[in-house]
Every structure is written in structure tokens, then in C-alpha cells.
PDB file of C-alpha atoms in Angstrom:
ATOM      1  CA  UNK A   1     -79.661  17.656 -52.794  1.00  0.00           C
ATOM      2  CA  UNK A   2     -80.514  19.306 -49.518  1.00  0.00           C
ATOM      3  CA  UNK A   3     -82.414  15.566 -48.371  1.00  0.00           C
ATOM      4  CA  UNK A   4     -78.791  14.123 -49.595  1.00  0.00           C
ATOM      5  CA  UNK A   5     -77.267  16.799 -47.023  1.00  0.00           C
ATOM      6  CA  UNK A   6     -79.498  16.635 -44.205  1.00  0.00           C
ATOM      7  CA  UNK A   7     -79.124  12.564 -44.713  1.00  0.00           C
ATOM      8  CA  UNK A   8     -75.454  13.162 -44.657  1.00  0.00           C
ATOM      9  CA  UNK A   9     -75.327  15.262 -41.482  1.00  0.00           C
ATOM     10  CA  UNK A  10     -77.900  13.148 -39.705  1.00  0.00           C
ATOM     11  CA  UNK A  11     -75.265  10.060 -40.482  1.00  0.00           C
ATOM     12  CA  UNK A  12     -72.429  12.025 -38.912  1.00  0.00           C
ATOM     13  CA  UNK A  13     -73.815  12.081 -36.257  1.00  0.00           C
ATOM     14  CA  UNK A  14     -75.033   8.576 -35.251  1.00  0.00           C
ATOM     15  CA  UNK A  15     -78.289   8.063 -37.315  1.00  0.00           C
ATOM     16  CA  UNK A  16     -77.732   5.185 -39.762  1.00  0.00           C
ATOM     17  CA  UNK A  17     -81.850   4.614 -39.964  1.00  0.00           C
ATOM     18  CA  UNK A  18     -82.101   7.072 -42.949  1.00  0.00           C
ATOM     19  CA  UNK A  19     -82.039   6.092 -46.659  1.00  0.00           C
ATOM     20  CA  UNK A  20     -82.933   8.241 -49.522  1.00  0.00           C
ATOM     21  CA  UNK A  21     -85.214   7.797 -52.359  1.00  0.00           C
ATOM     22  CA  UNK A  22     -85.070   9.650 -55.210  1.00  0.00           C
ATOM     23  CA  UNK A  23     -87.157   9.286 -58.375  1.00  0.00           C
ATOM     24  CA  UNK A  24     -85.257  10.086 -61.018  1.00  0.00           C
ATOM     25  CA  UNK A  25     -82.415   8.247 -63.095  1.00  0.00           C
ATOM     26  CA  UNK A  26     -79.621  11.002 -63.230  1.00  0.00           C
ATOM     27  CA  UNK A  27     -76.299  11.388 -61.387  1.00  0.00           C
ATOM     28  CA  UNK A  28     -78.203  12.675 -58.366  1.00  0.00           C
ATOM     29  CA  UNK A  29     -80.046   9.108 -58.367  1.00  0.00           C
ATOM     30  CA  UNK A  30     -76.748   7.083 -58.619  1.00  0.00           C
ATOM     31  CA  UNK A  31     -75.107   9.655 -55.509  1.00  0.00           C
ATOM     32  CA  UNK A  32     -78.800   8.802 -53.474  1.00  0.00           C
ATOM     33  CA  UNK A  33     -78.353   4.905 -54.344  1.00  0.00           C
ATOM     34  CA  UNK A  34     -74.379   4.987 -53.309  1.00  0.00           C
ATOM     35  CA  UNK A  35     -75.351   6.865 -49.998  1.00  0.00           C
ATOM     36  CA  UNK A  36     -77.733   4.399 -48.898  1.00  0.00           C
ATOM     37  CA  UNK A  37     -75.400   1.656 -49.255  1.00  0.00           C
ATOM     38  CA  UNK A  38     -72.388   2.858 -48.138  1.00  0.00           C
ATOM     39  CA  UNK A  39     -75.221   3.729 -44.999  1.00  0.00           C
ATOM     40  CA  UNK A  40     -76.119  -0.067 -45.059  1.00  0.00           C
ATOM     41  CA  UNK A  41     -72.600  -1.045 -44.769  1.00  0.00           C
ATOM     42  CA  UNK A  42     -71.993   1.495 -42.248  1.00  0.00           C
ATOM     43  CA  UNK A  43     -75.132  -0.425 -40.001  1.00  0.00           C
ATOM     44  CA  UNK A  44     -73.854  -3.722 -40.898  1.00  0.00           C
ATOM     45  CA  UNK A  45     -69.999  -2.691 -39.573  1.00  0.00           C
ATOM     46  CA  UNK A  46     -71.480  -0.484 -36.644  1.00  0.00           C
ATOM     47  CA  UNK A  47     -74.078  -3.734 -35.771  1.00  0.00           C
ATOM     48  CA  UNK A  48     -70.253  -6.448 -36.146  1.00  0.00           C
ATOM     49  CA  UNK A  49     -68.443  -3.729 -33.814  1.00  0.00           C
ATOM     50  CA  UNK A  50     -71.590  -4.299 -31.490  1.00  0.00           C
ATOM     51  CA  UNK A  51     -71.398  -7.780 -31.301  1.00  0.00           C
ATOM     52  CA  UNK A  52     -67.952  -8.214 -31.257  1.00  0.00           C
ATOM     53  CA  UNK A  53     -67.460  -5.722 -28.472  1.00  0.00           C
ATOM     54  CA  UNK A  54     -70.200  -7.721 -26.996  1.00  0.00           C
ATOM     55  CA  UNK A  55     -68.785 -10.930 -27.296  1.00  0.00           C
ATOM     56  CA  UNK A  56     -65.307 -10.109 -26.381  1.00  0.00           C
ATOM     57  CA  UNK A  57     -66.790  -8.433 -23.061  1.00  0.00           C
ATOM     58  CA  UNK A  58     -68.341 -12.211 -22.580  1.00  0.00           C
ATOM     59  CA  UNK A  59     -64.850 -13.883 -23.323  1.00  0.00           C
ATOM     60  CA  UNK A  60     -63.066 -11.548 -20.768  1.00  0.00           C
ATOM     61  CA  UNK A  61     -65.583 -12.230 -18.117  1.00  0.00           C
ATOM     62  CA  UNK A  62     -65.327 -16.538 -18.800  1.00  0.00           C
ATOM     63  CA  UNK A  63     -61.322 -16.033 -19.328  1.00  0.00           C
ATOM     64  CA  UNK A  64     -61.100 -13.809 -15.920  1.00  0.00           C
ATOM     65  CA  UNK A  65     -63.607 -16.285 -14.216  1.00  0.00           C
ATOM     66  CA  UNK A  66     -61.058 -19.182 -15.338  1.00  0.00           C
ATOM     67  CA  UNK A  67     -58.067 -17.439 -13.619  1.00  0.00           C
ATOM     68  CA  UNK A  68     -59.538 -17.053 -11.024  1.00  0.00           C
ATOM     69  CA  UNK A  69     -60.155 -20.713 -10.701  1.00  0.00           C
ATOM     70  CA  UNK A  70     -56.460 -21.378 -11.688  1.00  0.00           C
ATOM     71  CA  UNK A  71     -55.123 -18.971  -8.756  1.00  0.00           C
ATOM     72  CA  UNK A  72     -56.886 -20.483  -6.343  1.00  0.00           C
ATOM     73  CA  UNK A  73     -55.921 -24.278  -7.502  1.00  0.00           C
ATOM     74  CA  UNK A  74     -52.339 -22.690  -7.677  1.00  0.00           C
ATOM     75  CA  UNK A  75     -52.776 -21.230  -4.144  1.00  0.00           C
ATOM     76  CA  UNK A  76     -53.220 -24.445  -2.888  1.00  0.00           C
ATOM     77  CA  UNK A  77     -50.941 -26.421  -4.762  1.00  0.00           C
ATOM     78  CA  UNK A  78     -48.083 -23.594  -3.569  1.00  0.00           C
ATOM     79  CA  UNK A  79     -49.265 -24.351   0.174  1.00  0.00           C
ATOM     80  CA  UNK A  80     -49.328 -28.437  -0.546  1.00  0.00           C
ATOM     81  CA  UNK A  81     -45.656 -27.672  -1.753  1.00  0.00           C
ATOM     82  CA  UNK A  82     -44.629 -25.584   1.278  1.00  0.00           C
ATOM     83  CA  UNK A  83     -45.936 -28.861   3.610  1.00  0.00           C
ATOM     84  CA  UNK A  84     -44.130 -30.858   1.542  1.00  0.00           C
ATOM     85  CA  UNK A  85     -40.945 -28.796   1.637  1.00  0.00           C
ATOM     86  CA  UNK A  86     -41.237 -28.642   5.503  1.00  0.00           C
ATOM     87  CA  UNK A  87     -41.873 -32.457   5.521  1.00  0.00           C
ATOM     88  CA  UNK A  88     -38.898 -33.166   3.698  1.00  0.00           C
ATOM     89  CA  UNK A  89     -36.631 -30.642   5.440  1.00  0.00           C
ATOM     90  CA  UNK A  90     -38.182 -32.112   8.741  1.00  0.00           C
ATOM     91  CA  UNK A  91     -37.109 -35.960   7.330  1.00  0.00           C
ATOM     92  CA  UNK A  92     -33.531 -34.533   6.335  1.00  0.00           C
ATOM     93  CA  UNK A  93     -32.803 -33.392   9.722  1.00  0.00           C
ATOM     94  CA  UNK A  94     -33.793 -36.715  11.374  1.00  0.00           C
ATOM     95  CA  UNK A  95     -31.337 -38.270   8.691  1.00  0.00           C
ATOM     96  CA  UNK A  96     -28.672 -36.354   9.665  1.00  0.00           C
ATOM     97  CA  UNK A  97     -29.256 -36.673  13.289  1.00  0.00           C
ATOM     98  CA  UNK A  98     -29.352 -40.732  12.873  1.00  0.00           C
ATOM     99  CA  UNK A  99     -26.318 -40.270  10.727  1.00  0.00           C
ATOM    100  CA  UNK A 100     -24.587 -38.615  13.509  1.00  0.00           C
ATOM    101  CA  UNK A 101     -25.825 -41.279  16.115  1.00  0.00           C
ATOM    102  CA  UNK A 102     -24.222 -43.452  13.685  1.00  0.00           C
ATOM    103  CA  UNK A 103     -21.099 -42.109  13.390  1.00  0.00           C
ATOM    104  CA  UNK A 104     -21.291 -41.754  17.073  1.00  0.00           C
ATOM    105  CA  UNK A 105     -21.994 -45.500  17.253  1.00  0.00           C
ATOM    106  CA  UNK A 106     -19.659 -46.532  15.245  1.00  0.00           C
ATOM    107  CA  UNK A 107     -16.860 -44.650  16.622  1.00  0.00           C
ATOM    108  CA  UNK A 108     -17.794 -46.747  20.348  1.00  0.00           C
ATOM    109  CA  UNK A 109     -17.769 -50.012  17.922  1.00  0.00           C
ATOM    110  CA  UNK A 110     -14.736 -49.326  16.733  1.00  0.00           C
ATOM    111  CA  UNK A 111     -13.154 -48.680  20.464  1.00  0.00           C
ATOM    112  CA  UNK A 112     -14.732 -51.764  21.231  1.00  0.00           C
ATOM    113  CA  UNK A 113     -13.683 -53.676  18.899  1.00  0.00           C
ATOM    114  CA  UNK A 114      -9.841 -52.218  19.557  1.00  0.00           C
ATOM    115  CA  UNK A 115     -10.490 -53.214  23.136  1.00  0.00           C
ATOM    116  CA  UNK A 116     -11.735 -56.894  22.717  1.00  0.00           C
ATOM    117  CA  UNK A 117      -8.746 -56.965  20.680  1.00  0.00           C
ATOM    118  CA  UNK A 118      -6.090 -56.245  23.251  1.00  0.00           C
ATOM    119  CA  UNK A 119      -8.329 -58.245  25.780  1.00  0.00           C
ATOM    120  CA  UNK A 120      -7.803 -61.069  23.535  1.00  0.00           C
ATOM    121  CA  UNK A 121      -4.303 -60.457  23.176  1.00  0.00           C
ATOM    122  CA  UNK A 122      -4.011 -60.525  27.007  1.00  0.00           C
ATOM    123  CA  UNK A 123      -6.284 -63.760  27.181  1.00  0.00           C
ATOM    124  CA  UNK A 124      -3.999 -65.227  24.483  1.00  0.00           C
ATOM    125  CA  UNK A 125      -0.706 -64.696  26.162  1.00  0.00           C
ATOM    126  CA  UNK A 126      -2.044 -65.549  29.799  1.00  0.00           C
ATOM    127  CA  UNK A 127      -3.502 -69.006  28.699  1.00  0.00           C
ATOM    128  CA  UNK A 128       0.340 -70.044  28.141  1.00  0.00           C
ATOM    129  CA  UNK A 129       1.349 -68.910  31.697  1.00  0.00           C
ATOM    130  CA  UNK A 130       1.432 -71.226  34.745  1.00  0.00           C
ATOM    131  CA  UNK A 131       3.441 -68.775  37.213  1.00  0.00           C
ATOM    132  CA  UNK A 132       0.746 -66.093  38.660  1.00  0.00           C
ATOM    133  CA  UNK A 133       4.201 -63.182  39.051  1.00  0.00           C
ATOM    134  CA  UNK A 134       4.455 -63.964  34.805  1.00  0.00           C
ATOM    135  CA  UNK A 135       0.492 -63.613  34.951  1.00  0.00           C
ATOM    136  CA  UNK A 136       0.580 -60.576  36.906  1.00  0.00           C
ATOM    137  CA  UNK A 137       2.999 -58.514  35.366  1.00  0.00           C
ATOM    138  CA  UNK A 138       1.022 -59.329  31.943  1.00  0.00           C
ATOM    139  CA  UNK A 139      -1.880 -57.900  32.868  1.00  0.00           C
ATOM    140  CA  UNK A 140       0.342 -54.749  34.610  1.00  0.00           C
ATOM    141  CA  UNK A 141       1.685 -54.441  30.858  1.00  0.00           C
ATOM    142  CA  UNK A 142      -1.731 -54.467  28.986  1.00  0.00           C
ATOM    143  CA  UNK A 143      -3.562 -52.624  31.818  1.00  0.00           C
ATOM    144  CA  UNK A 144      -0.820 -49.706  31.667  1.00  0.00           C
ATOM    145  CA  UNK A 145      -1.629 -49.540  27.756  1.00  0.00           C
ATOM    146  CA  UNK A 146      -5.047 -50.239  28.458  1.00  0.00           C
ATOM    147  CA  UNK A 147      -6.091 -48.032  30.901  1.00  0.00           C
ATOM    148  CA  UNK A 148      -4.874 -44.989  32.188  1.00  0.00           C
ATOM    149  CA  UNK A 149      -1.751 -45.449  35.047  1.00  0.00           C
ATOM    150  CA  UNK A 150      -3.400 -44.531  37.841  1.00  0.00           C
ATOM    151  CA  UNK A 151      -6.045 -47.503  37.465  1.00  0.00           C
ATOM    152  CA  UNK A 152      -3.512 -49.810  37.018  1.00  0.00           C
ATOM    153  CA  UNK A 153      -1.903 -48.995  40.182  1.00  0.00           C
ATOM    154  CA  UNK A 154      -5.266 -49.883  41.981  1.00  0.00           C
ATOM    155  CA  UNK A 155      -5.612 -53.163  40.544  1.00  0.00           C
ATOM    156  CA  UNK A 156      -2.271 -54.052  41.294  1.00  0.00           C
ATOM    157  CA  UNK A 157      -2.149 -53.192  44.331  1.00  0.00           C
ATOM    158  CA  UNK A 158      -5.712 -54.959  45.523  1.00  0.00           C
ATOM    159  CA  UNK A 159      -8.056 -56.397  41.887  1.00  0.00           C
ATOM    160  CA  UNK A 160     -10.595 -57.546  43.283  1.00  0.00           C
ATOM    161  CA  UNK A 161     -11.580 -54.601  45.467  1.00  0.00           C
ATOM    162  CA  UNK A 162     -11.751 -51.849  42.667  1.00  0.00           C
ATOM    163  CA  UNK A 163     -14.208 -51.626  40.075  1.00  0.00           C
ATOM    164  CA  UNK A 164     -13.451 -49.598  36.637  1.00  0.00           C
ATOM    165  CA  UNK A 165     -16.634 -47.848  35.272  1.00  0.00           C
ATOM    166  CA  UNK A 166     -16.405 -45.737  32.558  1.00  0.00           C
ATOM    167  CA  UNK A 167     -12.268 -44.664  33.047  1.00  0.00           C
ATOM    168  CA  UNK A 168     -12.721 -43.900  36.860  1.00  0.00           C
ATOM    169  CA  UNK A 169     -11.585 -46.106  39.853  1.00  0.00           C
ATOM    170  CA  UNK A 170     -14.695 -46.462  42.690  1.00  0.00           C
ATOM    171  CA  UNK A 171     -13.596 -48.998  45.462  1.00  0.00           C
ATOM    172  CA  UNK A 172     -16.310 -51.144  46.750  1.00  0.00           C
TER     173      UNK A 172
END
């Protein structure tokens, strides 16, 4: 009994390395035989905890080692996107400035256009006109729609000595 005790104490605190033999075939024998097996399993758990503890040390370390990895491929994929985000904003703005050249383009077409239009509504009506005072006060009707009054004075007054740049009147 006091071997069984000091066996017992000894396992509380930490010592699994002890079994106990007894000789004889009584209760005491069958309380000796469960000790040192419930001692065994306690080794056998304590040695699992061990290794498990062990391993899942190991498995943190390869897991935090592979994060690490993925951070810095995600680092660089986030920067790859940035460049790509500033690349595309950059292309945006260079469509919507060539949209507004465009628009700006269009919108001289389109006066253009309205002017070739009235100049071939003048052409038209002069090419039926044989008397130059008809021919003259045609022109004096489109110009006055055409172009602003004071311009139309000028070339009434002397045509071939004005030119007409851009709206203005600059003599020669």
C-alpha cells in the first residue's frame, strides 16, 4: 500500500516512469495491475499530446510561412491593379478629351456645312442673272444674312479690296 501511494503521488506530479509489482493475487494485486495501466495510458496520452502539440507547432509555422507568401503575391497584384486603374483612368480622360474635340469638330462641320449651303444657294441664284445691279444686290442679301452688317457694307462698297478672316474686316 504505501509503494501504491508513493507511486500515486510520484504520478501527480509528472512521473509516469513508475509501475508497481506486487506478488501476490489479492485485491491489492488487481489495484497494483489497474495503476500501472491506467499509468501506461496516461504515457501513451501525455506522449499523443506531445506530438500533436508538436506537430501542430510545425503546421502553424508551414501555414504562417504560406501567408506570408500569399501577402506578398497579393501586395503585388494590389499594386499591378492600382497601375492598371491609373492606366485606364489615364485612357478615359484622353477619350473624353477626343470626344470633346469631336464635338468641337463637329459643331465647325456642321457651320460649314450650313455655310456651303447658303454659298450654294447664292451660286445657284447668281448663275441665272445676266444684269451685275440683280447680281449685286444678291450677294448684298446673302452677305447681310451671311455675315455680320458691318462686313457687308465693306464689300459693297469696294469687294475686292477687303478680305474677311475669321468674322473681321482687314483691308489690304
Amino acid at each position: 500500500i504505501f509503494r501504491l501511494t508513493a507511486a500515486a503521488e510520484g504520478a501527480g506530479k509528472g512521473d509516469l516512469d513508475t509501475a508497481i509489482t506486487v506478488k501476490s493475487k489479492d485485491e491489492l494485486s488487481e489495484l497494483s495491475s489497474a495503476f500501472n495501466k491506467m499509468i501506461e495510458e496516461l504515457r501513451i496520452s501525455k506522449k499523443a499530446e506531445k506530438d500533436f502539440s508538436e506537430n501542430l507547432g510545425n503546421k502553424v509555422t508551414e501555414k504562417t510561412l504560406e501567408m506570408e507568401k500569399i501577402i506578398v503575391v497579393m501586395r503585388k497584384d494590389k499594386q499591378m491593379l492600382e497601375e492598371q486603374r491609373a492606366a485606364t483612368l489615364n485612357i478615359l480622360e484622353d477619350i473624353s478629351e477626343s470626344q470633346d474635340e469631336l464635338e468641337s469638330t463637329n459643331l465647325e462641320l456642321e457651320k460649314k456645312r450650313r455655310d456651303l449651303e447658303y454659298l450654294k444657294a447664292l451660286s445657284d441664284e447668281l448663275t441665272g442673272l445676266l444684269n451685275i445691279e440683280d447680281a449685286v444686290a444678291t450677294v448684298n442679301k446673302y452677305l447681310t444674312q451671311f455675315i455680320n452688317l458691318k462686313i457687308a457694307s465693306y464689300l459693297m462698297i469696294d469687294p475686292v479690296a477687303v478680305v474677311v478672316r475669321k468674322g473681321e474686316v482687314f483691308p489690304y
